[in-house]
mmCIF file of C-alpha atoms and ligand atoms in Angstrom:
data_model
loop_
_atom_site.group_PDB
_atom_site.id
_atom_site.type_symbol
_atom_site.label_atom_id
_atom_site.label_comp_id
_atom_site.label_asym_id
_atom_site.label_seq_id
_atom_site.Cartn_x
_atom_site.Cartn_y
_atom_site.Cartn_z
ATOM 1 C CA MET E 1 71.730 83.063 92.180
ATOM 2 C CA GLU E 2 69.904 79.804 92.989
ATOM 3 C CA ASN E 3 68.897 80.785 96.520
ATOM 4 C CA VAL E 4 67.531 84.174 95.801
ATOM 5 C CA LEU E 5 65.887 83.661 92.511
ATOM 6 C CA ILE E 6 64.524 80.203 92.229
ATOM 7 C CA GLY E 7 60.994 79.780 93.466
ATOM 8 C CA LYS E 8 58.212 77.525 92.296
ATOM 9 C CA ASP E 9 57.277 80.067 89.668
ATOM 10 C CA THR E 10 57.474 77.864 86.610
ATOM 11 C CA THR E 11 57.613 80.784 84.190
ATOM 12 C CA LEU E 12 60.607 82.211 86.020
ATOM 13 C CA ASN E 13 62.318 78.847 86.200
ATOM 14 C CA LEU E 14 61.757 78.270 82.517
ATOM 15 C CA ARG E 15 63.101 81.744 81.734
ATOM 16 C CA MET E 16 66.236 80.867 83.641
ATOM 17 C CA GLY E 17 66.569 77.506 81.937
ATOM 18 C CA ILE E 18 65.792 75.544 85.109
ATOM 19 C CA THR E 19 63.426 72.614 84.928
ATOM 20 C CA PHE E 20 62.380 70.102 87.555
ATOM 21 C CA PRO E 21 60.970 66.628 87.022
ATOM 22 C CA HIS E 22 57.227 66.479 87.849
ATOM 23 C CA GLY E 23 57.161 70.302 87.850
ATOM 24 C CA GLN E 24 58.199 70.341 91.512
ATOM 25 C CA ALA E 25 61.274 72.176 92.835
ATOM 26 C CA PRO E 26 63.403 70.071 95.241
ATOM 27 C CA GLU E 27 63.132 70.804 98.970
ATOM 28 C CA GLU E 28 66.408 72.697 99.259
ATOM 29 C CA VAL E 29 65.544 75.258 96.613
ATOM 30 C CA GLN E 30 61.965 75.861 97.585
ATOM 31 C CA GLN E 31 61.726 79.489 98.579
ATOM 32 C CA LYS E 32 59.162 82.213 98.900
ATOM 33 C CA PRO E 33 57.869 83.259 95.492
ATOM 34 C CA MET E 34 59.370 86.514 94.277
ATOM 35 C CA THR E 35 57.498 89.709 94.905
ATOM 36 C CA SER E 36 56.497 91.530 91.739
ATOM 37 C CA ALA E 37 59.235 94.163 92.355
ATOM 38 C CA GLU E 38 61.905 91.442 92.617
ATOM 39 C CA ASP E 39 60.509 89.785 89.534
ATOM 40 C CA ALA E 40 60.657 93.063 87.588
ATOM 41 C CA GLY E 41 64.222 93.618 88.846
ATOM 42 C CA GLN E 42 65.302 90.172 87.679
ATOM 43 C CA SER E 43 63.606 90.759 84.364
ATOM 44 C CA LEU E 44 65.559 94.014 83.871
ATOM 45 C CA ILE E 45 68.847 92.256 84.710
ATOM 46 C CA ASP E 46 67.988 89.508 82.233
ATOM 47 C CA GLN E 47 67.145 92.048 79.531
ATOM 48 C CA VAL E 48 70.415 93.950 79.961
ATOM 49 C CA ILE E 49 72.440 90.736 79.907
ATOM 50 C CA ALA E 50 70.512 89.351 76.954
ATOM 51 C CA ALA E 51 71.277 92.517 74.957
ATOM 52 C CA THR E 52 74.868 91.282 74.524
ATOM 53 C CA GLY E 53 75.346 90.316 70.893
ATOM 54 C CA PRO E 54 76.941 87.141 69.468
ATOM 55 C CA LYS E 55 80.047 89.035 68.338
ATOM 56 C CA ALA E 56 80.774 90.433 71.812
ATOM 57 C CA HIS E 57 84.382 90.361 72.991
ATOM 58 C CA PRO E 58 84.598 86.964 74.799
ATOM 59 C CA ARG E 59 86.162 88.188 78.036
ATOM 60 C CA LEU E 60 83.703 91.093 78.240
ATOM 61 C CA ALA E 61 80.820 88.720 77.492
ATOM 62 C CA HIS E 62 82.005 86.754 80.532
ATOM 63 C CA ILE E 63 82.596 89.729 82.837
ATOM 64 C CA MET E 64 79.705 92.052 82.082
ATOM 65 C CA PRO E 65 76.729 89.859 83.066
ATOM 66 C CA SER E 66 78.245 89.520 86.522
ATOM 67 C CA LEU E 67 78.946 93.254 86.755
ATOM 68 C CA VAL E 68 75.393 94.090 85.661
ATOM 69 C CA ARG E 69 73.886 91.654 88.149
ATOM 70 C CA HIS E 70 75.977 92.965 91.063
ATOM 71 C CA LEU E 71 75.352 96.606 90.127
ATOM 72 C CA HIS E 72 71.596 96.124 89.924
ATOM 73 C CA GLU E 73 71.462 94.104 93.123
ATOM 74 C CA PHE E 74 73.566 96.740 94.895
ATOM 75 C CA ALA E 75 71.301 99.588 93.743
ATOM 76 C CA ARG E 76 68.248 97.617 94.822
ATOM 77 C CA GLU E 77 69.757 96.630 98.179
ATOM 78 C CA VAL E 78 70.511 100.238 99.181
ATOM 79 C CA ASN E 79 67.473 101.752 97.421
ATOM 80 C CA LEU E 80 69.729 104.072 95.447
ATOM 81 C CA THR E 81 68.049 107.388 94.652
ATOM 82 C CA ILE E 82 68.507 109.547 91.551
ATOM 83 C CA PRO E 83 70.411 112.316 93.441
ATOM 84 C CA GLU E 84 72.751 109.700 94.970
ATOM 85 C CA TRP E 85 73.406 108.054 91.629
ATOM 86 C CA MET E 86 73.988 111.493 90.022
ATOM 87 C CA ALA E 87 76.456 112.382 92.817
ATOM 88 C CA ALA E 88 78.421 109.218 91.981
ATOM 89 C CA VAL E 89 78.356 110.055 88.260
ATOM 90 C CA ASP E 90 79.641 113.584 89.025
ATOM 91 C CA MET E 91 82.352 112.121 91.202
ATOM 92 C CA ILE E 92 83.598 109.763 88.487
ATOM 93 C CA ASN E 93 83.531 112.637 85.984
ATOM 94 C CA GLU E 94 85.584 114.759 88.374
ATOM 95 C CA CYS E 95 88.097 111.912 88.812
ATOM 96 C CA GLY E 96 88.663 112.020 85.054
ATOM 97 C CA GLN E 97 88.915 115.809 84.933
ATOM 98 C CA ILE E 98 91.476 116.008 87.735
ATOM 99 C CA SER E 99 93.680 113.187 86.364
ATOM 100 C CA ASN E 100 96.764 113.769 84.237
ATOM 101 C CA ASP E 101 100.111 112.054 83.674
ATOM 102 C CA ARG E 102 101.161 112.874 87.255
ATOM 103 C CA ARG E 103 97.925 112.021 88.955
ATOM 104 C CA ASN E 104 95.423 109.193 88.505
ATOM 105 C CA GLU E 105 92.387 109.968 90.649
ATOM 106 C CA THR E 106 90.286 107.055 89.375
ATOM 107 C CA GLN E 107 93.036 104.658 90.383
ATOM 108 C CA LEU E 108 93.187 106.396 93.758
ATOM 109 C CA LEU E 109 89.432 105.925 94.153
ATOM 110 C CA CYS E 110 89.888 102.196 93.454
ATOM 111 C CA ASP E 111 92.763 102.152 95.963
ATOM 112 C CA ILE E 112 90.725 103.536 98.849
ATOM 113 C CA LEU E 113 88.024 100.956 98.083
ATOM 114 C CA GLY E 114 90.634 98.173 98.305
ATOM 115 C CA LEU E 115 90.131 97.269 94.643
ATOM 116 C CA GLU E 116 93.766 97.682 93.509
ATOM 117 C CA SER E 117 94.914 95.496 96.413
ATOM 118 C CA LEU E 118 92.335 92.836 95.543
ATOM 119 C CA VAL E 119 93.155 92.819 91.829
ATOM 120 C CA ASP E 120 96.876 92.733 92.651
ATOM 121 C CA GLU E 121 96.296 89.656 94.820
ATOM 122 C CA LEU E 122 94.095 87.913 92.219
ATOM 123 C CA THR E 123 96.581 88.577 89.408
ATOM 124 C CA SER E 124 99.502 87.453 91.505
ATOM 125 C CA ASN E 125 97.724 84.212 92.462
ATOM 126 C CA MET E 126 96.728 83.576 88.871
ATOM 127 C CA LEU E 127 100.283 84.020 87.554
ATOM 128 C CA ALA E 128 101.921 82.148 90.422
ATOM 129 C CA ASN E 129 103.978 79.174 89.355
ATOM 130 C CA SER E 130 104.468 77.908 92.836
ATOM 131 C CA ASN E 131 103.153 79.901 95.715
ATOM 132 C CA ALA E 132 105.737 78.326 97.975
ATOM 133 C CA GLY E 133 107.754 81.000 99.645
ATOM 134 C CA SER E 134 107.787 83.832 97.130
ATOM 135 C CA THR E 135 107.571 87.353 98.559
ATOM 136 C CA PRO E 136 103.986 88.678 98.512
ATOM 137 C CA SER E 137 103.183 91.486 96.115
ATOM 138 C CA ALA E 138 101.672 94.858 97.002
ATOM 139 C CA VAL E 139 100.155 97.617 94.880
ATOM 140 C CA LEU E 140 102.359 99.719 92.607
ATOM 141 C CA GLY E 141 100.646 102.991 93.505
ATOM 142 C CA PRO E 142 100.668 106.127 91.367
ATOM 143 C CA PHE E 143 104.162 107.477 92.140
ATOM 144 C CA TYR E 144 106.406 105.039 90.266
ATOM 145 C CA ARG E 145 108.739 106.579 87.675
ATOM 146 C CA HIS E 146 110.537 104.601 84.972
ATOM 147 C CA ASN E 147 114.279 104.939 84.500
ATOM 148 C CA ALA E 148 115.378 105.752 88.030
ATOM 149 C CA PRO E 149 119.189 106.109 88.034
ATOM 150 C CA LEU E 150 121.127 102.828 87.955
ATOM 151 C CA LEU E 151 123.473 103.177 90.942
ATOM 152 C CA PRO E 152 126.411 101.118 92.212
ATOM 153 C CA ASN E 153 125.593 98.691 94.991
ATOM 154 C CA GLY E 154 126.182 100.315 98.365
ATOM 155 C CA SER E 155 125.452 103.895 97.224
ATOM 156 C CA SER E 156 122.775 106.304 98.463
ATOM 157 C CA ILE E 157 119.434 107.296 96.972
ATOM 158 C CA VAL E 158 119.246 110.389 99.218
ATOM 159 C CA LYS E 159 120.214 113.331 97.008
ATOM 160 C CA ASN E 160 121.361 116.830 97.977
ATOM 161 C CA LEU E 161 120.732 116.485 101.700
ATOM 162 C CA THR E 162 122.163 119.602 103.443
ATOM 163 C CA PRO E 163 121.365 121.436 106.712
ATOM 164 C CA ALA E 164 119.176 123.709 104.546
ATOM 165 C CA THR E 165 116.889 120.789 103.690
ATOM 166 C CA PRO E 166 113.639 121.399 105.650
ATOM 167 C CA TRP E 167 113.546 117.787 106.877
ATOM 168 C CA TYR E 168 117.323 117.494 107.437
ATOM 169 C CA SER E 169 117.285 116.408 111.099
ATOM 170 C CA GLN E 170 114.571 113.816 110.479
ATOM 171 C CA ALA E 171 116.571 112.445 107.529
ATOM 172 C CA ILE E 172 119.650 112.095 109.743
ATOM 173 C CA ALA E 173 117.637 110.420 112.506
ATOM 174 C CA ASP E 174 116.097 108.002 109.967
ATOM 175 C CA SER E 175 119.200 107.341 107.845
ATOM 176 C CA ALA E 176 119.288 103.632 107.028
ATOM 177 C CA TYR E 177 121.430 101.028 105.329
ATOM 178 C CA ILE E 178 119.228 98.489 103.541
ATOM 179 C CA THR E 179 120.604 95.213 102.273
ATOM 180 C CA GLY E 180 119.420 91.730 101.378
ATOM 181 C CA ARG E 181 119.472 89.061 98.717
ATOM 182 C CA VAL E 182 117.301 88.253 95.746
ATOM 183 C CA LEU E 183 116.553 84.534 95.723
ATOM 184 C CA SER E 184 114.637 82.126 93.547
ATOM 185 C CA THR E 185 111.937 79.987 95.220
ATOM 186 C CA ASP E 186 114.435 77.082 95.196
ATOM 187 C CA GLY E 187 116.684 79.162 97.498
ATOM 188 C CA ARG E 188 119.329 79.954 94.883
ATOM 189 C CA PRO E 189 120.594 83.557 94.712
ATOM 190 C CA ILE E 190 119.811 85.436 91.501
ATOM 191 C CA ALA E 191 122.935 87.281 90.337
ATOM 192 C CA GLY E 192 122.137 90.399 88.299
ATOM 193 C CA ALA E 193 118.545 90.789 89.561
ATOM 194 C CA VAL E 194 117.477 94.440 89.349
ATOM 195 C CA ILE E 195 116.049 96.154 92.433
ATOM 196 C CA ASP E 196 114.120 99.307 91.565
ATOM 197 C CA THR E 197 113.176 101.251 94.705
ATOM 198 C CA TRP E 198 111.432 104.494 95.640
ATOM 199 C CA LEU E 199 110.024 106.176 98.737
ATOM 200 C CA ALA E 200 108.576 109.457 99.983
ATOM 201 C CA ALA E 201 110.734 112.034 101.815
ATOM 202 C CA PRO E 202 110.246 112.715 105.540
ATOM 203 C CA ASN E 203 107.777 115.503 104.596
ATOM 204 C CA GLY E 204 105.523 112.769 103.160
ATOM 205 C CA LEU E 205 106.028 113.823 99.530
ATOM 206 C CA TYR E 206 107.515 111.984 96.567
ATOM 207 C CA GLU E 207 110.008 114.056 94.591
ATOM 208 C CA GLN E 208 107.574 114.692 91.719
ATOM 209 C CA GLN E 209 105.067 116.197 94.194
ATOM 210 C CA ASP E 210 107.634 118.499 95.796
ATOM 211 C CA ASP E 211 109.404 121.460 94.167
ATOM 212 C CA PHE E 212 112.054 121.378 96.878
ATOM 213 C CA GLN E 213 113.403 117.919 96.010
ATOM 214 C CA THR E 214 115.753 117.273 93.109
ATOM 215 C CA ASP E 215 114.701 115.103 90.191
ATOM 216 C CA MET E 216 114.766 111.370 91.073
ATOM 217 C CA ASN E 217 115.505 112.000 94.758
ATOM 218 C CA LEU E 218 114.895 108.845 96.835
ATOM 219 C CA ARG E 219 114.762 106.636 93.754
ATOM 220 C CA GLY E 220 117.323 104.220 92.404
ATOM 221 C CA ARG E 221 117.972 100.926 90.678
ATOM 222 C CA PHE E 222 120.593 98.446 91.861
ATOM 223 C CA LYS E 223 121.981 95.232 90.404
ATOM 224 C CA ALA E 224 122.383 92.260 92.741
ATOM 225 C CA ASP E 225 125.967 90.891 92.874
ATOM 226 C CA LYS E 226 127.023 87.282 92.219
ATOM 227 C CA ASP E 227 125.514 86.210 95.571
ATOM 228 C CA GLY E 228 122.231 87.938 94.754
ATOM 229 C CA ARG E 229 123.073 90.661 97.280
ATOM 230 C CA PHE E 230 122.042 94.313 96.972
ATOM 231 C CA ALA E 231 122.715 97.220 99.335
ATOM 232 C CA PHE E 232 121.927 100.916 99.436
ATOM 233 C CA TYR E 233 121.559 103.872 101.784
ATOM 234 C CA ALA E 234 118.091 105.361 102.153
ATOM 235 C CA LEU E 235 115.791 106.489 104.979
ATOM 236 C CA ARG E 236 113.378 104.766 107.260
ATOM 237 C CA PRO E 237 110.044 105.527 105.624
ATOM 238 C CA THR E 238 107.551 108.115 106.892
ATOM 239 C CA ALA E 239 103.746 107.800 106.903
ATOM 240 C CA TYR E 240 101.980 110.152 104.501
ATOM 241 C CA PRO E 241 98.407 111.008 103.520
ATOM 242 C CA ILE E 242 97.361 110.020 100.013
ATOM 243 C CA PRO E 243 96.481 113.011 97.746
ATOM 244 C CA PHE E 244 93.551 114.509 99.569
ATOM 245 C CA ASP E 245 92.390 117.492 97.532
ATOM 246 C CA GLY E 246 90.135 115.618 95.087
ATOM 247 C CA PRO E 247 87.052 113.386 95.069
ATOM 248 C CA ALA E 248 88.868 110.417 96.678
ATOM 249 C CA GLY E 249 89.876 112.656 99.604
ATOM 250 C CA ARG E 250 86.314 113.996 99.893
ATOM 251 C CA LEU E 251 84.965 110.460 100.031
ATOM 252 C CA LEU E 252 87.406 109.624 102.837
ATOM 253 C CA THR E 253 86.181 112.673 104.784
ATOM 254 C CA LEU E 254 82.537 111.752 104.246
ATOM 255 C CA LEU E 255 83.320 108.255 105.516
ATOM 256 C CA ASP E 256 85.302 109.611 108.485
ATOM 257 C CA ARG E 257 88.301 107.592 107.321
ATOM 258 C CA ASN E 258 92.035 107.913 107.911
ATOM 259 C CA PRO E 259 93.813 109.170 104.752
ATOM 260 C CA ASN E 260 97.290 107.973 105.791
ATOM 261 C CA ARG E 261 99.480 105.210 104.463
ATOM 262 C CA PRO E 262 101.933 103.662 106.932
ATOM 263 C CA GLY E 263 105.607 104.354 106.146
ATOM 264 C CA HIS E 264 106.724 102.062 103.343
ATOM 265 C CA ILE E 265 109.395 101.582 100.703
ATOM 266 C CA HIS E 266 108.393 100.486 97.203
ATOM 267 C CA PHE E 267 110.232 97.851 95.173
ATOM 268 C CA ILE E 268 110.062 96.258 91.756
ATOM 269 C CA VAL E 269 112.451 93.315 91.701
ATOM 270 C CA SER E 270 113.072 91.667 88.343
ATOM 271 C CA ALA E 271 115.313 88.969 86.887
ATOM 272 C CA PRO E 272 115.355 86.800 83.760
ATOM 273 C CA GLN E 273 113.232 83.629 83.949
ATOM 274 C CA HIS E 274 111.422 85.039 86.982
ATOM 275 C CA ARG E 275 108.154 86.852 87.473
ATOM 276 C CA ALA E 276 108.813 90.510 88.324
ATOM 277 C CA LEU E 277 107.731 91.318 91.862
ATOM 278 C CA THR E 278 106.054 94.637 92.683
ATOM 279 C CA THR E 279 105.865 95.095 96.409
ATOM 280 C CA GLN E 280 106.369 97.350 99.428
ATOM 281 C CA ILE E 281 107.933 96.860 102.836
ATOM 282 C CA PHE E 282 106.390 98.484 105.909
ATOM 283 C CA ASP E 283 108.228 99.802 108.964
ATOM 284 C CA ASP E 284 106.972 98.026 112.092
ATOM 285 C CA ARG E 285 107.169 101.245 114.141
ATOM 286 C CA ASP E 286 104.352 102.847 112.172
ATOM 287 C CA LYS E 287 101.093 103.703 113.915
ATOM 288 C CA TYR E 288 99.075 103.359 110.698
ATOM 289 C CA LEU E 289 100.086 99.745 110.006
ATOM 290 C CA THR E 290 96.605 98.481 110.817
ATOM 291 C CA GLU E 291 94.764 101.277 108.999
ATOM 292 C CA ASP E 292 96.477 101.709 105.641
ATOM 293 C CA ALA E 293 94.216 103.961 103.534
ATOM 294 C CA VAL E 294 94.778 101.648 100.535
ATOM 295 C CA PHE E 295 94.820 98.253 102.338
ATOM 296 C CA ALA E 296 98.220 97.039 101.082
ATOM 297 C CA VAL E 297 99.876 95.825 104.310
ATOM 298 C CA LYS E 298 100.654 92.097 104.571
ATOM 299 C CA ASP E 299 102.324 90.516 107.600
ATOM 300 C CA GLU E 300 105.282 89.150 105.592
ATOM 301 C CA LEU E 301 106.059 92.682 104.372
ATOM 302 C CA VAL E 302 106.364 94.268 107.829
ATOM 303 C CA VAL E 303 110.058 94.767 108.671
ATOM 304 C CA LYS E 304 112.142 95.692 111.690
ATOM 305 C CA PHE E 305 114.973 98.223 111.355
ATOM 306 C CA LEU E 306 117.778 97.638 113.853
ATOM 307 C CA PRO E 307 120.203 100.264 115.241
ATOM 308 C CA ARG E 308 123.427 100.455 113.221
ATOM 309 C CA LYS E 309 126.722 101.071 114.976
ATOM 310 C CA GLY E 310 129.936 102.441 113.496
ATOM 311 C CA ASP E 311 128.489 103.797 110.246
ATOM 312 C CA LEU E 312 128.446 107.592 109.995
ATOM 313 C CA LYS E 313 126.032 107.402 107.068
ATOM 314 C CA ALA E 314 123.300 105.345 108.740
ATOM 315 C CA ARG E 315 121.630 105.094 112.147
ATOM 316 C CA TRP E 316 119.516 102.094 111.128
ATOM 317 C CA TYR E 317 120.023 98.772 109.443
ATOM 318 C CA LEU E 318 117.626 96.497 107.610
ATOM 319 C CA GLU E 319 118.228 93.077 106.082
ATOM 320 C CA TYR E 320 115.421 91.819 103.834
ATOM 321 C CA ASP E 321 115.461 89.083 101.179
ATOM 322 C CA PHE E 322 113.161 89.081 98.159
ATOM 323 C CA VAL E 323 112.106 85.690 96.819
ATOM 324 C CA LEU E 324 110.999 85.597 93.177
ATOM 325 C CA ASP E 325 108.732 83.013 91.594
ATOM 326 C CA ARG E 326 110.018 81.406 88.390
ATOM 327 C CA SER E 327 108.127 82.379 85.248
ATOM 328 C CA GLY E 328 106.613 80.012 82.682
HETATM 329 C C1 BEZ W 407 101.687 104.757 97.209
HETATM 330 O O1 BEZ W 407 102.103 104.007 98.021
HETATM 331 O O2 BEZ W 407 102.523 105.422 96.640
HETATM 332 C C2 BEZ W 407 100.204 104.874 96.959
HETATM 333 C C3 BEZ W 407 99.490 103.730 96.695
HETATM 334 C C4 BEZ W 407 98.130 103.838 96.449
HETATM 335 C C5 BEZ W 407 97.510 105.075 96.479
HETATM 336 C C6 BEZ W 407 98.245 106.224 96.774
HETATM 337 C C7 BEZ W 407 99.608 106.118 97.021
HETATM 338 FE FE1 FE W 408 104.005 105.038 98.398
#
């Protein structure tokens, strides 16, 4: 704020609560006086912020002045026109109209702007007890379902796979055994940690998007054993485009952007006395790793599947440990 707004204009400085001895601004803040348009813009920002009443919700009273300032400065910077602003209003309205309990288009819009990834990172940093060595988080995304079946360690989350399944041969080629441990940041295994996992089928669809798949296909919860170890059969993940038939998809087209997410498997790993971890792992073979439509890829989450020998149920093998931060 200092650089842009503070000139020698004493009235402006007074309005902003800034005073200088001898009425002279110090060298480093001496700038060109504001033009009258800039002055009017600052005055409008000040008026909107000053309209906040004394009984305002404290967190909102902290957040909103910054939002107002950035919004106004953005509109001014790009010379936003009425038709452009109206197009954005229509778009946000349409996001609401198209959303329901299976689809959250406003969240998707935030995702393609990187906002969910940013807020996930900020929240995770804020709650971190010790940042040393815990597995990084990644966005939850809109396809999580509560109460996935609790399955015995070592069982499969691939349901009803038969030669009639349209993506049968791909599922066989990508069949994978996934195992690892859940550890605390001090290196100790966490017996009884719960690993909740879900992924899209080789046709790029989650089961709730696809009439062909059975309920809760490619979803499961597992309990880590006394050594903190979990294991299950699944598939190597496939890249898929995010839902593309709404305003978020249209925006991607207008921006000439890739709508795909690299193949990934979602996890929520939880245990008593530890902060639950929401994350994803990404297959290193994927061509979209460097252009995730929702900007969730982190180096530590990129994994390498290895060929698996002597197991008729899996062609691939992955070992990956999750490290949870202690809570409180
Ligand atoms: C997902 O990975 O499921 C996802 C995340 C953000 C937006 C769309 C999909
Ligand atoms: Fe996903």
